[in-house]
Amino acid sequence: MKKINLLYLLAILAIISGLLLYYLPDMTSGHNAESNNTSQTFKEKTIVHDFGTTELKKAPKRIVILDNLYGEILDPLDITPVGATTGRADSQEFSTLFKKQYKDAKVVSVGWQGNPDLDKIAELKPDLILMTGEQED
C-alpha cells in the first residue's frame, strides 16, 4: 500500500513540475500562497505533459517546492509556499536566501531536496508541487 502511495505521489510530482510556467501568471499576488485574492478570474487549463494530461480547474493556493529554484521564481511574485525542501541533507534549515521569510511565514520543511519526505508533503495537502526533472525518480 505504501509503495502504491509513493508511486502515485511521484507521478503527481512529475506531472505538476511541468505546470509552473504555464499558469503562474494566473496566480494573484499575496505574501502567502493561501492568501491569494480569489476575485481574480482563473481560466481552466489542460496541460499536456509526458505522463498524459492534467486539467487545472482553479489556481493553486497551497504550494510545496522541492527545489530552491522555485523559491526564487515565487518570491518576486510575493508567493510563499506552504512547504519547501532544504538545500542540504544534513540540515533542517532553509536556504539563507529564504530562511527568515520562510520562518516568519511558518513554511514547513519537507526534508532535503535530494530525498524529500513524501509523508510530510502529503500532510500539507498541496494543490501544487513544484520539482525539477532530476527529481522524477
Coordinates of N, CA and C in Angstrom, one line a residue:
M1 N 0.8 -1.2 0.0 CA 0.0 0.0 0.0 C 0.9 1.3 0.0
K2 N 1.9 1.2 0.9 CA 2.8 2.4 0.9 C 3.5 2.6 -0.4
K3 N 3.9 1.5 -1.1 CA 4.6 1.6 -2.3 C 3.7 2.2 -3.4
I4 N 2.4 1.9 -3.4 CA 1.5 2.5 -4.3 C 1.3 4.0 -4.1
N5 N 1.2 4.3 -2.8 CA 1.1 5.8 -2.5 C 2.4 6.5 -2.9
L6 N 3.5 5.9 -2.7 CA 4.8 6.5 -3.1 C 4.8 6.7 -4.6
L7 N 4.4 5.7 -5.4 CA 4.4 5.8 -6.8 C 3.4 6.8 -7.3
Y8 N 2.3 6.9 -6.7 CA 1.2 7.8 -7.0 C 1.7 9.2 -6.8
L9 N 2.3 9.5 -5.6 CA 2.9 10.8 -5.3 C 4.0 11.2 -6.2
L10 N 4.9 10.3 -6.6 CA 5.9 10.6 -7.5 C 5.4 10.9 -8.9
A11 N 4.4 10.2 -9.3 CA 3.8 10.5 -10.6 C 3.2 11.9 -10.6
I12 N 2.5 12.2 -9.5 CA 1.9 13.6 -9.4 C 3.0 14.6 -9.4
L13 N 4.1 14.4 -8.7 CA 5.2 15.3 -8.6 C 5.7 15.6 -10.0
A14 N 5.9 14.6 -10.8 CA 6.4 14.7 -12.1 C 5.5 15.5 -13.0
I15 N 4.2 15.2 -12.9 CA 3.2 15.9 -13.7 C 3.2 17.4 -13.4
I16 N 3.1 17.7 -12.2 CA 2.9 19.1 -11.7 C 4.2 19.9 -12.0
S17 N 5.3 19.3 -12.0 CA 6.6 20.1 -12.2 C 6.6 20.9 -13.5
G18 N 6.0 20.3 -14.5 CA 5.9 21.0 -15.8 C 4.9 22.1 -15.9
L19 N 4.1 22.2 -14.9 CA 3.0 23.2 -15.0 C 3.3 24.6 -14.5
L20 N 4.4 24.7 -13.8 CA 4.7 26.0 -13.2 C 4.6 27.2 -14.1
L21 N 5.4 27.2 -15.2 CA 5.4 28.3 -16.1 C 4.2 28.6 -16.8
Y22 N 3.4 27.6 -17.0 CA 2.1 27.7 -17.7 C 1.1 28.6 -17.0
Y23 N 0.9 28.3 -15.7 CA -0.2 29.0 -15.0 C 0.2 29.9 -13.9
L24 N 1.5 30.1 -13.7 CA 1.9 31.1 -12.6 C 1.4 32.5 -12.9
P25 N 1.3 33.0 -14.1 CA 0.8 34.3 -14.3 C -0.7 34.4 -13.9
D26 N -1.4 33.3 -13.8 CA -2.8 33.4 -13.3 C -2.9 33.5 -11.8
M27 N -1.8 33.3 -11.1 CA -1.9 33.4 -9.7 C -1.9 34.9 -9.3
T28 N -2.5 35.2 -8.2 CA -2.6 36.6 -7.7 C -1.4 36.8 -6.8
S29 N -1.1 38.1 -6.6 CA -0.1 38.4 -5.6 C -0.6 38.4 -4.2
G30 N 0.2 38.0 -3.3 CA -0.2 37.9 -1.9 C 1.0 37.2 -1.2
H31 N 1.4 37.7 -0.1 CA 2.6 37.1 0.5 C 2.6 35.6 0.7
N32 N 1.5 35.1 1.1 CA 1.3 33.7 1.3 C 0.4 33.1 0.2
A33 N 0.8 32.0 -0.3 CA 0.0 31.4 -1.4 C -1.4 31.2 -1.0
E34 N -1.7 30.9 0.3 CA -3.0 30.7 0.7 C -3.8 32.0 0.8
S35 N -3.2 33.2 0.8 CA -3.9 34.4 1.0 C -4.1 35.1 -0.4
N36 N -4.0 34.4 -1.4 CA -4.2 35.0 -2.8 C -5.6 35.5 -2.9
N37 N -5.8 36.6 -3.6 CA -7.1 37.2 -3.9 C -7.9 36.3 -4.8
T38 N -9.0 35.8 -4.3 CA -9.8 34.9 -5.0 C -10.7 35.6 -6.1
S39 N -10.7 36.9 -6.1 CA -11.6 37.6 -7.0 C -11.0 37.6 -8.4
Q40 N -9.7 37.3 -8.6 CA -9.2 37.2 -9.9 C -9.8 36.0 -10.6
T41 N -10.1 36.1 -11.9 CA -10.6 35.1 -12.7 C -9.5 34.1 -13.1
F42 N -9.7 32.9 -12.9 CA -8.8 31.8 -13.3 C -9.4 31.1 -14.4
K43 N -8.7 30.9 -15.5 CA -9.2 30.2 -16.7 C -8.8 28.8 -16.6
E44 N -9.7 27.8 -16.7 CA -9.3 26.4 -16.6 C -8.4 26.1 -17.8
K45 N -7.4 25.2 -17.5 CA -6.4 24.9 -18.5 C -6.2 23.4 -18.5
T46 N -5.9 22.9 -19.7 CA -5.5 21.5 -19.8 C -4.0 21.5 -20.2
I47 N -3.2 20.8 -19.4 CA -1.8 20.8 -19.6 C -1.5 19.4 -20.2
V48 N -0.7 19.4 -21.3 CA -0.3 18.1 -21.9 C 1.2 18.0 -21.5
H49 N 1.5 16.8 -20.9 CA 2.9 16.5 -20.5 C 3.3 15.1 -20.8
D50 N 4.5 14.7 -20.3 CA 5.0 13.4 -20.7 C 4.1 12.2 -20.1
F51 N 3.3 12.5 -19.1 CA 2.5 11.4 -18.5 C 1.1 11.5 -18.9
G52 N 0.7 12.4 -19.8 CA -0.7 12.5 -20.3 C -1.1 13.9 -20.2
T53 N -2.3 14.1 -19.6 CA -2.8 15.5 -19.5 C -3.3 15.7 -18.0
T54 N -3.3 17.0 -17.7 CA -3.8 17.4 -16.4 C -4.7 18.6 -16.5
E55 N -5.9 18.5 -15.9 CA -6.8 19.7 -16.0 C -6.7 20.5 -14.7
L56 N -6.5 21.8 -14.9 CA -6.4 22.7 -13.8 C -7.7 23.5 -13.8
K57 N -8.5 23.3 -12.7 CA -9.8 23.9 -12.6 C -9.7 25.2 -11.8
K58 N -8.6 25.4 -11.0 CA -8.5 26.6 -10.1 C -7.0 26.9 -9.9
A59 N -6.8 28.1 -9.5 CA -5.4 28.5 -9.2 C -4.9 27.8 -7.9
P60 N -3.7 27.3 -7.9 CA -3.3 26.7 -6.6 C -3.1 27.7 -5.5
K61 N -3.4 27.2 -4.3 CA -3.3 28.1 -3.1 C -2.3 27.5 -2.1
R62 N -2.0 26.2 -2.2 CA -1.1 25.5 -1.3 C 0.0 24.9 -2.1
I63 N 1.2 25.5 -2.1 CA 2.3 25.1 -3.0 C 3.4 24.6 -2.2
V64 N 4.0 23.4 -2.6 CA 5.2 22.9 -2.0 C 6.2 22.9 -3.1
I65 N 7.4 23.4 -2.7 CA 8.5 23.4 -3.6 C 9.6 22.5 -3.2
L66 N 10.1 21.7 -4.2 CA 11.2 20.7 -3.9 C 12.5 21.1 -4.4
D67 N 12.7 22.4 -4.7 CA 14.0 22.9 -5.2 C 14.0 24.4 -4.9
N68 N 15.1 25.0 -4.5 CA 15.2 26.4 -4.2 C 14.9 27.3 -5.5
L69 N 15.1 26.7 -6.6 CA 14.9 27.4 -7.9 C 13.5 28.0 -7.9
Y70 N 12.5 27.2 -7.4 CA 11.1 27.7 -7.4 C 10.9 28.7 -6.4
G71 N 11.6 28.7 -5.3 CA 11.5 29.8 -4.3 C 12.0 31.1 -4.9
E72 N 13.0 31.1 -5.8 CA 13.5 32.3 -6.4 C 12.5 32.8 -7.5
I73 N 11.7 31.9 -8.0 CA 10.7 32.3 -9.0 C 9.4 32.8 -8.3
L74 N 9.0 32.2 -7.2 CA 7.8 32.6 -6.5 C 8.0 33.9 -5.7
D75 N 9.2 34.1 -5.2 CA 9.5 35.2 -4.3 C 9.1 36.6 -4.9
P76 N 9.6 36.9 -6.2 CA 9.2 38.2 -6.8 C 7.7 38.3 -7.0
L77 N 7.0 37.2 -7.0 CA 5.6 37.2 -7.2 C 4.8 37.3 -5.9
D78 N 5.6 37.5 -4.8 CA 5.0 37.6 -3.4 C 4.2 36.3 -3.1
I79 N 4.7 35.2 -3.5 CA 4.0 33.9 -3.2 C 5.0 33.1 -2.3
T80 N 4.5 32.7 -1.2 CA 5.3 31.9 -0.2 C 4.7 30.5 -0.2
P81 N 5.5 29.5 -0.4 CA 4.9 28.1 -0.3 C 4.5 27.7 1.1
V82 N 3.7 26.7 1.2 CA 3.4 26.1 2.5 C 4.4 25.1 2.9
G83 N 5.2 24.6 2.0 CA 6.3 23.6 2.3 C 7.4 23.8 1.3
A84 N 8.6 23.5 1.8 CA 9.8 23.6 1.0 C 10.9 22.7 1.5
T85 N 11.8 22.3 0.6 CA 12.9 21.4 1.0 C 14.1 22.3 1.4
T86 N 15.0 21.6 2.1 CA 16.2 22.2 2.5 C 17.2 21.9 1.4
G87 N 18.3 22.7 1.3 CA 19.3 22.6 0.3 C 20.4 21.5 0.6
R88 N 20.4 21.1 1.9 CA 21.5 20.2 2.3 C 20.8 19.0 3.1
A89 N 21.4 17.8 2.9 CA 20.9 16.6 3.6 C 21.1 16.7 5.1
D90 N 22.1 17.4 5.5 CA 22.4 17.4 7.0 C 21.9 18.6 7.7
S91 N 20.9 19.2 7.1 CA 20.3 20.5 7.7 C 18.8 20.5 7.6
Q92 N 18.2 21.0 8.6 CA 16.7 21.2 8.6 C 16.4 22.7 8.3
E93 N 17.4 23.5 8.0 CA 17.2 24.9 7.7 C 17.1 25.1 6.2
F94 N 16.3 26.2 5.9 CA 16.1 26.6 4.6 C 17.3 27.3 4.1
S95 N 17.4 27.5 2.8 CA 18.4 28.3 2.2 C 18.5 29.7 2.9
T96 N 19.7 30.2 3.0 CA 19.9 31.6 3.6 C 19.0 32.6 2.9
L97 N 18.8 32.4 1.6 CA 18.0 33.4 0.8 C 16.6 33.5 1.3
F98 N 16.1 32.4 1.9 CA 14.7 32.3 2.3 C 14.5 32.1 3.8
K99 N 15.6 31.9 4.5 CA 15.5 31.5 5.9 C 14.5 32.3 6.7
K100 N 14.7 33.6 6.8 CA 13.8 34.5 7.6 C 12.4 34.5 7.1
Q101 N 12.3 34.7 5.8 CA 10.9 34.8 5.2 C 10.1 33.5 5.5
Y102 N 10.7 32.4 5.3 CA 10.0 31.1 5.5 C 9.7 30.9 7.0
K103 N 10.6 31.3 7.8 CA 10.4 31.1 9.3 C 9.2 32.0 9.7
D104 N 9.2 33.3 9.2 CA 8.1 34.2 9.5 C 6.8 33.7 9.0
A105 N 6.8 33.1 7.9 CA 5.5 32.6 7.2 C 5.2 31.1 7.7
K106 N 6.0 30.6 8.6 CA 5.8 29.2 9.1 C 5.7 28.2 8.0
V107 N 6.6 28.3 7.0 CA 6.7 27.3 6.0 C 7.3 26.0 6.6
V108 N 6.7 24.9 6.2 CA 7.1 23.6 6.8 C 8.2 23.0 5.9
S109 N 9.3 22.5 6.6 CA 10.3 21.8 5.9 C 9.8 20.4 5.6
V110 N 10.0 20.1 4.3 CA 9.7 18.7 3.8 C 10.9 17.9 3.6
G111 N 12.0 18.2 4.3 CA 13.2 17.4 4.1 C 14.1 18.0 3.0
W112 N 15.2 17.2 2.8 CA 16.2 17.6 1.8 C 15.7 17.4 0.4
Q113 N 16.1 18.3 -0.5 CA 15.6 18.3 -1.9 C 16.0 17.0 -2.6
G114 N 17.1 16.4 -2.2 CA 17.5 15.1 -2.8 C 16.7 13.9 -2.4
N115 N 16.0 14.1 -1.2 CA 15.2 12.9 -0.7 C 14.1 13.5 0.1
P116 N 13.1 14.2 -0.5 CA 12.0 14.8 0.3 C 11.1 13.8 1.0
D117 N 10.6 14.2 2.1 CA 9.7 13.4 3.0 C 8.3 13.4 2.4
L118 N 8.0 12.3 1.7 CA 6.7 12.3 0.9 C 5.5 12.3 1.9
D119 N 5.6 11.7 3.0 CA 4.5 11.7 4.0 C 4.3 13.1 4.5
K120 N 5.3 13.9 4.7 CA 5.1 15.3 5.2 C 4.5 16.1 4.1
I121 N 4.9 15.9 2.9 CA 4.3 16.6 1.7 C 2.8 16.3 1.7
A122 N 2.5 15.0 1.8 CA 1.1 14.6 1.7 C 0.3 15.2 2.8
E123 N 0.8 15.4 4.0 CA 0.2 16.0 5.2 C -0.2 17.5 4.9
L124 N 0.6 18.1 4.1 CA 0.3 19.5 3.8 C -0.8 19.7 2.8
K125 N -1.2 18.6 2.2 CA -2.3 18.7 1.2 C -2.1 19.8 0.1
P126 N -1.0 19.7 -0.6 CA -0.7 20.8 -1.6 C -1.6 20.7 -2.8
D127 N -1.9 21.9 -3.3 CA -2.6 22.0 -4.6 C -1.6 21.8 -5.8
L128 N -0.4 22.1 -5.5 CA 0.7 22.2 -6.5 C 2.0 21.8 -5.8
I129 N 2.7 20.9 -6.5 CA 4.1 20.5 -6.0 C 5.0 20.8 -7.2
L130 N 6.0 21.6 -6.9 CA 7.0 22.0 -8.0 C 8.3 21.3 -7.7
M131 N 8.8 20.7 -8.8 CA 10.1 19.9 -8.7 C 10.8 20.0 -10.0
T132 N 12.1 19.6 -10.0 CA 12.9 19.6 -11.2 C 12.8 18.3 -11.9
G133 N 13.2 18.2 -13.2 CA 13.2 17.0 -13.9 C 14.0 15.9 -13.3
E134 N 15.1 16.3 -12.6 CA 16.0 15.3 -12.0 C 15.4 14.6 -10.8
Q135 N 14.3 15.2 -10.3 CA 13.6 14.6 -9.1 C 12.5 13.7 -9.4
E136 N 12.3 13.3 -10.7 CA 11.2 12.5 -11.1 C 11.3 11.1 -10.5
D137 N 12.5 10.6 -10.1 CA 12.6 9.3 -9.5 C 12.1 9.3 -8.1

